[in-house]
CSV table of C-alpha atoms in Angstrom, one decimal:
chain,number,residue,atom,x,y,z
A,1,UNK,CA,12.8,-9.3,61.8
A,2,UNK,CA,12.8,-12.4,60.1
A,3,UNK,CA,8.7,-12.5,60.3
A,4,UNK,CA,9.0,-9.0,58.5
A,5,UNK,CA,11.5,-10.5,55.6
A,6,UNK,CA,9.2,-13.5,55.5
A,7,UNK,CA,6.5,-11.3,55.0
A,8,UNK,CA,8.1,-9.6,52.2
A,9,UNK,CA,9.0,-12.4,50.5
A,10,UNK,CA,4.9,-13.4,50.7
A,11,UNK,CA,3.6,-10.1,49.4
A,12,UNK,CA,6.4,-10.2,46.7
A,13,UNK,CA,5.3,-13.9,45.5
A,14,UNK,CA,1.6,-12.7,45.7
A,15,UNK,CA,2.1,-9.8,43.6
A,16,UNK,CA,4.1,-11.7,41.1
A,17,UNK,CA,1.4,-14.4,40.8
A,18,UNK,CA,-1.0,-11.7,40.4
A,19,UNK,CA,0.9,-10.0,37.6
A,20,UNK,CA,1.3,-13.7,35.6
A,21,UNK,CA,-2.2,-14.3,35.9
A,22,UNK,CA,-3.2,-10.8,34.8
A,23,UNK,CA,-0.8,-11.1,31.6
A,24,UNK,CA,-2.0,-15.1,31.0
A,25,UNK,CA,-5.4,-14.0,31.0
A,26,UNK,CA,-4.6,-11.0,28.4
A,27,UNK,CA,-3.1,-13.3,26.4
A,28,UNK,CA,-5.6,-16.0,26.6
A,29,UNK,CA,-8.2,-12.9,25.8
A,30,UNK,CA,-6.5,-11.6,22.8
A,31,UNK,CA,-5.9,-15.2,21.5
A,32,UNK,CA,-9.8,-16.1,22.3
A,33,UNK,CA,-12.3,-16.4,19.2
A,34,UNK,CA,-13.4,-13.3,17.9
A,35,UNK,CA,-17.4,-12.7,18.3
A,36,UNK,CA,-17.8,-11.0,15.0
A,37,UNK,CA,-14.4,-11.8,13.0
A,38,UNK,CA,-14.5,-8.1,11.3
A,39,UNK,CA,-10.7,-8.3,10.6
A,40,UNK,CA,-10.4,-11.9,9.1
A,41,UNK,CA,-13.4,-11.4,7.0
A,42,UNK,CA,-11.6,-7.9,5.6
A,43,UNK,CA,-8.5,-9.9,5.2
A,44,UNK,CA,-10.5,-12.8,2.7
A,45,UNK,CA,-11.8,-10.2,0.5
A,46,UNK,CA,-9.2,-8.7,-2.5
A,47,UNK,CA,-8.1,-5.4,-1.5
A,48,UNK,CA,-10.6,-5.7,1.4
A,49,UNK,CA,-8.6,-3.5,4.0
A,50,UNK,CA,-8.8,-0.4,1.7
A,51,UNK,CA,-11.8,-1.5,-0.1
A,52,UNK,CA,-14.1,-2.2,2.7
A,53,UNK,CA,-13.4,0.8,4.5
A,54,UNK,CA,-13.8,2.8,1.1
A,55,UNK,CA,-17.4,1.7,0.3
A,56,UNK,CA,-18.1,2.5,3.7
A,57,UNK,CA,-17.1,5.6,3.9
A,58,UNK,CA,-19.0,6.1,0.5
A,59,UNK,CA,-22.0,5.1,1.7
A,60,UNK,CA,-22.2,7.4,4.9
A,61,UNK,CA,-21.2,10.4,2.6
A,62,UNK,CA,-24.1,8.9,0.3
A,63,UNK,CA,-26.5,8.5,3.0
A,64,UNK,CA,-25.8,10.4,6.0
A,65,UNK,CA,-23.2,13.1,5.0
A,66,UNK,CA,-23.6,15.6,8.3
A,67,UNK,CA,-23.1,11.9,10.4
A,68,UNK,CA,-18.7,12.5,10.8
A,69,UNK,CA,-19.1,16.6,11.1
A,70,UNK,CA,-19.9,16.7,14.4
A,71,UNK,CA,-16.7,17.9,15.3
A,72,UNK,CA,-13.9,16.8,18.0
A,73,UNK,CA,-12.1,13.3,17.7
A,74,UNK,CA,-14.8,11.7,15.5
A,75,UNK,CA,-14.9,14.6,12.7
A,76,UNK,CA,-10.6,14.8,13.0
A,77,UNK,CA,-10.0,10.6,12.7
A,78,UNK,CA,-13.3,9.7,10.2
A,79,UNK,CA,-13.7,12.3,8.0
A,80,UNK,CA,-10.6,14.9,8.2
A,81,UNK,CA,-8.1,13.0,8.5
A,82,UNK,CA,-7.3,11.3,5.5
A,83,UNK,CA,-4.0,13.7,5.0
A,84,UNK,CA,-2.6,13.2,8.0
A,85,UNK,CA,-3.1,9.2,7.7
A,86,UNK,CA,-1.2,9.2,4.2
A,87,UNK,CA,1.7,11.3,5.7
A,88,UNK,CA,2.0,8.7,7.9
A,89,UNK,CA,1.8,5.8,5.3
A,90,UNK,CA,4.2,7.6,3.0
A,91,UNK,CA,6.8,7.8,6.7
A,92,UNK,CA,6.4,4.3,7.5
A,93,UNK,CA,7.1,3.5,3.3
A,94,UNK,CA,10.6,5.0,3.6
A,95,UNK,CA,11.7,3.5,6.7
A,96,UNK,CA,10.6,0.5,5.0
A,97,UNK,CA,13.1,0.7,2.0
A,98,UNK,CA,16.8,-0.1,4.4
A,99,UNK,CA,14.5,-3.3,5.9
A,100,UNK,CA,15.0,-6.5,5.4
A,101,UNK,CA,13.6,-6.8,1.9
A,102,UNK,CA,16.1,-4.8,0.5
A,103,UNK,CA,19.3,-6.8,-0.8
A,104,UNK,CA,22.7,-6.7,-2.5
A,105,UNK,CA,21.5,-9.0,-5.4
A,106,UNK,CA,17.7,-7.2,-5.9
A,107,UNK,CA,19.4,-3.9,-7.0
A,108,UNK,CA,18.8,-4.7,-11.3
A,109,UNK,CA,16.1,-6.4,-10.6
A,110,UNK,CA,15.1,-3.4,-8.8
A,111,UNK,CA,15.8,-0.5,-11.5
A,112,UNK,CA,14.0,-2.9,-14.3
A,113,UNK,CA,10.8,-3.3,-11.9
A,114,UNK,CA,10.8,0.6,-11.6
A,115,UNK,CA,11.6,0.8,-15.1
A,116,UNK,CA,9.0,-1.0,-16.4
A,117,UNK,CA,5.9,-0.9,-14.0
A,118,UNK,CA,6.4,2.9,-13.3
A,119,UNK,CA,8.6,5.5,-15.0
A,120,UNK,CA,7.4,3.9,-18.7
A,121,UNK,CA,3.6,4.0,-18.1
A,122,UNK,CA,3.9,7.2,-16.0
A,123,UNK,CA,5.1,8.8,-19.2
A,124,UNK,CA,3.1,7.5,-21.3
A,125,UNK,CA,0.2,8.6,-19.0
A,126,UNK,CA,2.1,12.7,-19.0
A,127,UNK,CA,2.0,12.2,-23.0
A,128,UNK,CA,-1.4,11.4,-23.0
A,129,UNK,CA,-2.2,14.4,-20.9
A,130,UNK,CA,-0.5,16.8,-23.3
A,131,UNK,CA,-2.5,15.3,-26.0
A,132,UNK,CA,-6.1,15.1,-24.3
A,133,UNK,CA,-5.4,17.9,-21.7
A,134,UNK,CA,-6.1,16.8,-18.0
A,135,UNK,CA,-9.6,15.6,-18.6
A,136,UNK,CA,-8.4,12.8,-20.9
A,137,UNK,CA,-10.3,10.3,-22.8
A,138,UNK,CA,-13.6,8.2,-21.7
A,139,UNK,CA,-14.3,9.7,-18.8
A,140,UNK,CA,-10.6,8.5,-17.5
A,141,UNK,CA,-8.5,11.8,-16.3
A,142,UNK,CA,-5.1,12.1,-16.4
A,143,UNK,CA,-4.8,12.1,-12.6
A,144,UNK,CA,-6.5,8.6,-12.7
A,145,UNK,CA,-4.4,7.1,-15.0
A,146,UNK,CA,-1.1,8.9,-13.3
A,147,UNK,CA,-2.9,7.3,-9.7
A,148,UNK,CA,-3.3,3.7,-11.2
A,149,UNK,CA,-0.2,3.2,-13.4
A,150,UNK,CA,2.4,4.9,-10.9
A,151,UNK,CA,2.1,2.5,-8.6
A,152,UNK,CA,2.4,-1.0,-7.2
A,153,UNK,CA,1.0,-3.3,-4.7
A,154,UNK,CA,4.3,-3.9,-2.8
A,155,UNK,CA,2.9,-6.7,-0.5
A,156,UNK,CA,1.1,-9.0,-3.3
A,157,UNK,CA,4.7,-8.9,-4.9
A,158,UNK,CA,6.3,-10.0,-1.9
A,159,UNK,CA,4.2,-12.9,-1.4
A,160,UNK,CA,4.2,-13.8,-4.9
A,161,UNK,CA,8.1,-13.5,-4.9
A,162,UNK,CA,8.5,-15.3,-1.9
A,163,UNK,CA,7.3,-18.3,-2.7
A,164,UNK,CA,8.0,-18.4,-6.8
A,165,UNK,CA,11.3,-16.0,-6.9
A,166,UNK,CA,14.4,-15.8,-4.9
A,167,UNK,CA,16.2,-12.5,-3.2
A,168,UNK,CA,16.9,-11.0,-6.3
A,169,UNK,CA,12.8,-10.6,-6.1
A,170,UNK,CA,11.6,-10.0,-3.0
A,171,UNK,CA,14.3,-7.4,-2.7
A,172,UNK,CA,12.9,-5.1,-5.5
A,173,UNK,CA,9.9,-4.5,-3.1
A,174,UNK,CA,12.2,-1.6,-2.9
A,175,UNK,CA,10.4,-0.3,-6.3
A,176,UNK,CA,6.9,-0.7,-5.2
A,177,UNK,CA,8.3,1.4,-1.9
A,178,UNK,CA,9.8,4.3,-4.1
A,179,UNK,CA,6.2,5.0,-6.3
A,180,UNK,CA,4.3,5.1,-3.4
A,181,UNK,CA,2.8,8.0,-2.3
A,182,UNK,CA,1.9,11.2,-4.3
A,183,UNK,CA,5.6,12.6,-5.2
A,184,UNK,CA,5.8,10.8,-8.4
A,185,UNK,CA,2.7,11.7,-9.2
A,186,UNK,CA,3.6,15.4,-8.4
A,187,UNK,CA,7.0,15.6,-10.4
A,188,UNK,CA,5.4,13.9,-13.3
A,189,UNK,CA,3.0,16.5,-13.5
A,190,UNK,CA,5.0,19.4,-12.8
A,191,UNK,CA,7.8,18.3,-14.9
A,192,UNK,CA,5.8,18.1,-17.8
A,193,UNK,CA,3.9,21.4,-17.4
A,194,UNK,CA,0.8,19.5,-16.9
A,195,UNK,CA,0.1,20.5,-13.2
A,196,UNK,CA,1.2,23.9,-11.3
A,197,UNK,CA,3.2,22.0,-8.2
A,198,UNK,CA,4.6,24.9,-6.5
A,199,UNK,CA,8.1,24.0,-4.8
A,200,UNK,CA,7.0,24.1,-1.3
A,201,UNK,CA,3.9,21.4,-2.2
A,202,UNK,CA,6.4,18.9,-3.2
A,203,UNK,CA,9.3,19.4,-0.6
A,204,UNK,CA,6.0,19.0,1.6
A,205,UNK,CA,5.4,15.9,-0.2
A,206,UNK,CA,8.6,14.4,-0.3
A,207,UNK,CA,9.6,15.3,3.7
A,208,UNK,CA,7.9,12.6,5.4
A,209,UNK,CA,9.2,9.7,2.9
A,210,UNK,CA,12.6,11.4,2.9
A,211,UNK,CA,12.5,11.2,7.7
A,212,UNK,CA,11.4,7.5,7.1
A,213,UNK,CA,14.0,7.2,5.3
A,214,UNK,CA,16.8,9.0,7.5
A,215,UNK,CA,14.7,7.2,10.6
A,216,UNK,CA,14.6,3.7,8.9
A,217,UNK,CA,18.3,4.3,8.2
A,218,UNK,CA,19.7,4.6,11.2
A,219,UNK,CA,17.3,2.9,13.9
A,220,UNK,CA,16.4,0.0,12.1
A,221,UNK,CA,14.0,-1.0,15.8
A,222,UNK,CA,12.2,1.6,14.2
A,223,UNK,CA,12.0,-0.4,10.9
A,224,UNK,CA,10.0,-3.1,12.9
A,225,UNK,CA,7.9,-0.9,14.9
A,226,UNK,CA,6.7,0.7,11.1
A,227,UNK,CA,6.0,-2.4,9.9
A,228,UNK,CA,2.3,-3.1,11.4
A,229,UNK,CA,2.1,1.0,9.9
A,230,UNK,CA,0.1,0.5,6.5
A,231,UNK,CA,-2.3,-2.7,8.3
A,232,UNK,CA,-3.5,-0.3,10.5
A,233,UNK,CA,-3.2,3.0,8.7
A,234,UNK,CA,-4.8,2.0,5.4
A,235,UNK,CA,-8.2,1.4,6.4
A,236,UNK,CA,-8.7,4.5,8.6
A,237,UNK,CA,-7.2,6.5,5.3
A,238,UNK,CA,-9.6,4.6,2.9
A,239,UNK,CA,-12.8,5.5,5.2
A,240,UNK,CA,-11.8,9.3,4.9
A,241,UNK,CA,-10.9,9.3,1.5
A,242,UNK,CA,-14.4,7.4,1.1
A,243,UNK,CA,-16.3,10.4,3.5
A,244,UNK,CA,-15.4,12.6,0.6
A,245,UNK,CA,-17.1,10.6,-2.7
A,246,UNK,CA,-20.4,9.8,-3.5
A,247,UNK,CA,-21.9,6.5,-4.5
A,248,UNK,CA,-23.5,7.6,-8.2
A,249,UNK,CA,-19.4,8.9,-9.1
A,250,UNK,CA,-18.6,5.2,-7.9
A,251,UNK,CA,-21.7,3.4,-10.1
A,252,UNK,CA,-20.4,5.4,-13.1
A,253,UNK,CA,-16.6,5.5,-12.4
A,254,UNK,CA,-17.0,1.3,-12.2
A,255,UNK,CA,-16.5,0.4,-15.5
A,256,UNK,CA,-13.5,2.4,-16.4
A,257,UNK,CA,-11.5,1.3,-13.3
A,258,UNK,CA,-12.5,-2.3,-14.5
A,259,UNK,CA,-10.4,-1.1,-17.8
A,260,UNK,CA,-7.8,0.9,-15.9
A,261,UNK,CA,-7.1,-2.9,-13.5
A,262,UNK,CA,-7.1,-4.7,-17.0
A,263,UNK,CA,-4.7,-2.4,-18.5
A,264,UNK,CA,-2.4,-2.7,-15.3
A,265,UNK,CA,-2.0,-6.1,-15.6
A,266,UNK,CA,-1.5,-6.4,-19.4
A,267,UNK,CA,0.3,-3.4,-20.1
A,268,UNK,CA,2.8,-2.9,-16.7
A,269,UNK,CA,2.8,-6.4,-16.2
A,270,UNK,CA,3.6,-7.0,-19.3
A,271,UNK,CA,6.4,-4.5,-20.0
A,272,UNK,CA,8.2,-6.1,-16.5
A,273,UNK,CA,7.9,-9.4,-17.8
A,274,UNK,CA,9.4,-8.7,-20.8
A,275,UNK,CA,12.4,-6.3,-18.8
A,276,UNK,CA,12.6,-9.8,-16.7
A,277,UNK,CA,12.7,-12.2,-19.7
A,278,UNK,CA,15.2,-9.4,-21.8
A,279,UNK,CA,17.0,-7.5,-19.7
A,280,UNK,CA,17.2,-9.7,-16.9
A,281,UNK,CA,17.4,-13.4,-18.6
A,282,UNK,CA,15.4,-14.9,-15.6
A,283,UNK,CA,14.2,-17.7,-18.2
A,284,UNK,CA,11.4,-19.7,-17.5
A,285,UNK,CA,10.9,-17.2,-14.2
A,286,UNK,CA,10.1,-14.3,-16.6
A,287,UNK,CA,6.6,-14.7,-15.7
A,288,UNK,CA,7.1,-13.3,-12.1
A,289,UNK,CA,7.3,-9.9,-13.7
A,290,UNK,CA,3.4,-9.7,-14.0
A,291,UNK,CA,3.1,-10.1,-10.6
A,292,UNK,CA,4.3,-6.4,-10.8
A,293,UNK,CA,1.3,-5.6,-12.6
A,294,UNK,CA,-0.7,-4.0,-9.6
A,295,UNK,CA,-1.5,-0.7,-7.7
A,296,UNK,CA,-1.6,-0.5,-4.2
A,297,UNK,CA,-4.5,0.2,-2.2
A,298,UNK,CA,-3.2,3.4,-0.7
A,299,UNK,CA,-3.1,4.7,-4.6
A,300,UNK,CA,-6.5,5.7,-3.6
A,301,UNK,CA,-5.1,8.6,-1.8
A,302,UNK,CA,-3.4,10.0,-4.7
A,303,UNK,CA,-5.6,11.9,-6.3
A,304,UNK,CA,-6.6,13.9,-3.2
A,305,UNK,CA,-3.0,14.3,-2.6
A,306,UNK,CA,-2.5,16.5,-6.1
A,307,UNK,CA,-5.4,18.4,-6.2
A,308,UNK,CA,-4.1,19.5,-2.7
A,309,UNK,CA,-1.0,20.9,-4.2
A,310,UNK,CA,-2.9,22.2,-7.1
A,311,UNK,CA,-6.6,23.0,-6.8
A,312,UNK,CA,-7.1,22.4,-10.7
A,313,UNK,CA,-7.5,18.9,-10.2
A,314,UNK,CA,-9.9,18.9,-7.8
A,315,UNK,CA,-13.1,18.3,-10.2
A,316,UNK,CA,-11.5,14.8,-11.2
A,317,UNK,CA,-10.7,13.5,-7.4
A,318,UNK,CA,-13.7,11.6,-7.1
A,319,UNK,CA,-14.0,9.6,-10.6
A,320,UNK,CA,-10.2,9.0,-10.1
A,321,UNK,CA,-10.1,7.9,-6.4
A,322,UNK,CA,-13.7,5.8,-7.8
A,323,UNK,CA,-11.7,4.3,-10.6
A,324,UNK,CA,-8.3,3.9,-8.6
A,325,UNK,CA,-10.5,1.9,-6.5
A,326,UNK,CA,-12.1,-0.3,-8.8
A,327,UNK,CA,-8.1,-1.0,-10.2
A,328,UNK,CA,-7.0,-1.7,-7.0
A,329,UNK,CA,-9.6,-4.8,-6.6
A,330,UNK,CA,-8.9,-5.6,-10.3
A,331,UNK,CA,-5.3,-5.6,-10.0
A,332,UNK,CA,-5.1,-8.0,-6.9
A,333,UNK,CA,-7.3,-10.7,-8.1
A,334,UNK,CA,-5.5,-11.2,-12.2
A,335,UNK,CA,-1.9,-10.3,-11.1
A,336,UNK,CA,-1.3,-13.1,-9.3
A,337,UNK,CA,-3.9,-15.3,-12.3
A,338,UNK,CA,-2.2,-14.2,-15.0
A,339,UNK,CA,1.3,-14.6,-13.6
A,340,UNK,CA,0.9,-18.1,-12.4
A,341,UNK,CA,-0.1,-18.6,-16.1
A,342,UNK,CA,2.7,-17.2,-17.0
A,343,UNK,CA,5.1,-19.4,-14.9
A,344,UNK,CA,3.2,-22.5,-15.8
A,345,UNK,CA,3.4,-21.9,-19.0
A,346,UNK,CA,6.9,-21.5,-19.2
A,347,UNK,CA,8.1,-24.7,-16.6
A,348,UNK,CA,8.9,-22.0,-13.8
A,349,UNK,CA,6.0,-22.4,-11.6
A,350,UNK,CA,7.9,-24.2,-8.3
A,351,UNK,CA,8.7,-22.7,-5.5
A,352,UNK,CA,11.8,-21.2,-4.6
A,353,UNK,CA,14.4,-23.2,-2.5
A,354,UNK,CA,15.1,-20.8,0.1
A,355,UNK,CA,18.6,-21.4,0.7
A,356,UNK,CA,19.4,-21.5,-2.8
A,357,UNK,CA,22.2,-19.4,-3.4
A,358,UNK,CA,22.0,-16.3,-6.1
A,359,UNK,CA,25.0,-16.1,-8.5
């Protein structure tokens, strides 16, 4: 008997030791150099986890366009399943909004961000539409412009924040949360006549953000889990959005997303510093508010989004995902240039204590 309990105890060690060295060695494999360091070298670049992923997928459409519609897993993930990625997105960005980054303090700060970076210019863009009609002006449709204007690259705003603001702004992330996605998009549109979004299309819009919400609400584990969401999600979107646009719409769509990512910064940036500076009296921290002056990278999916709900748009997807693109790159690199100039110029470029208290 006490050979058999001995015995036990042996084979229970043994397994034990085999489980730690099985779990050392996966951790000492995950942790090893990487032999080609895809994901790092995406990270360096601007934009580079949409972008990258984006000419790519532009280039097989370009070059080898029957390559992804072989059917099965491939054809579903690489080339047909851009929708189903940005529902996911667009889940994982309201579960996002009752995190962390949210606070008691960022709530004006909040409305002004929203305020100036997206409800202004998205009406300006809707007037402009009922001027030019939806083709607009220089090759730049109103879809575009409604794609690049309505929205704002949430995680350049939190770094930014994080190190030059305080709570009040890092918790209007929130802002950047509520224009992502196509919805705004949609009810600008359809509020304004411009677009025919029937009821159903938006509701279908607006469901997942509105479970992420409910879900983020509740659960807050579930909060966490989301987070990794858009690192992993946005590149496997931007490929399939890319499968669907050729490289001569990207050659000739370059120069106006080049305008479109200037006019972000100056114009959206410019109205939320001056809602930071006016409304808010942040002082010689005004400048933060062109840090605001971005779009996101999963604005690319916008345009697909729309014509989706209404099939009149579907002749400008390609020149306005092409010139959301282009913005996207734009925006990330002079956002942060511009409002460190900004800061610097006013005394307020130093970085935020972080246990300074906010009256």
């Amino acid at each position: 008997m006490k050979f058999k309990v001995r015995q036990n105890v042996v084979n229970t060690w043994e397994v034990w030791r085999a489980t730690g060295v099985c779990l050392m060695e996966k951790i000492q494999f995950r942790q090893g150099s990487s032999s080609i360091p895809f994901f790092k070298t995406m990270q360096k670049v601007p934009a580079g986890m949409m972008l990258i992923p984006l000419v790519l997928g532009v280039l097989i459409n370009s070059f080898a366009p029957d390559a992804l519609r072989i059917g099965g897993f491939t054809q579903a993930l690489f080339k047909d399943g851009a929708l189903a990625l940005i529902g996911l997105l667009i889940f994982a960005t309201g579960a996002q909004i009752t995190g962390s980054h949210s606070g008691k303090a960022a709530a004006a700060t909040t409305v002004v961000v929203l305020l100036c970076k997206t409800l202004i210019p998205a009406t300006i863009a809707v007037i402009l539409g009922l001027i030019f009609g939806l083709e607009g002006f220089w090759g730049i449709s109103i879809l575009a412009l409604l794609a690049i204007m309505g929205n704002s690259n949430g995680a350049l705003w939190l770094a930014f924040a994080g190190e030059y603001g305080d709570e009040r702004d890092t918790g209007a992330y929130v802002a950047s949360a509520f224009d992502d996605g196509p919805f705004l998009a949609m009810i600008f549109l359809g509020a304004s006549g411009l677009g025919q979004i029937p009821f159903v299309a938006l509701v279908a819009a607006i469901v997942p953000f509105a479970l992420g919400l409910f879900v983020g609400a509740v659960d807050r584990e579930w909060t966490r889990v989301l987070d990794s969401v858009p690192s992993i999600t946005i590149p496997f979107m931007s490929f399939a959005v890319g499968t669907g646009i050729s490289l001569g719409t990207v050659l000739t769509g370059g120069l106006q997303g080049l305008f479109l990512g200037v006019g972000v910064v100056v114009f959206t940036g410019g109205l939320t510093y001056l809602g930071y500076r006016f409304l808010l009296r942040r002082g010689p921290k005004s400048g933060i508010g062109f840090a605001a002056g971005t779009t996101a990278g999963n604005a690319v999916a916008v345009p697909m989004a729309v014509a989706v709900a209404d099939p009149r748009f579907l002749p400008f997807v390609e020149s306005a995902t092409a010139q959301t693109a282009t913005a996207v790159l734009v925006t990330a690199i002079l956002a942060p240039i511009v409002a460190s100039w900004a800061l610097k110029r006013s005394g307020g470029l130093t970085v935020a204590d972080p246990v300074a208290s906010v009256a």
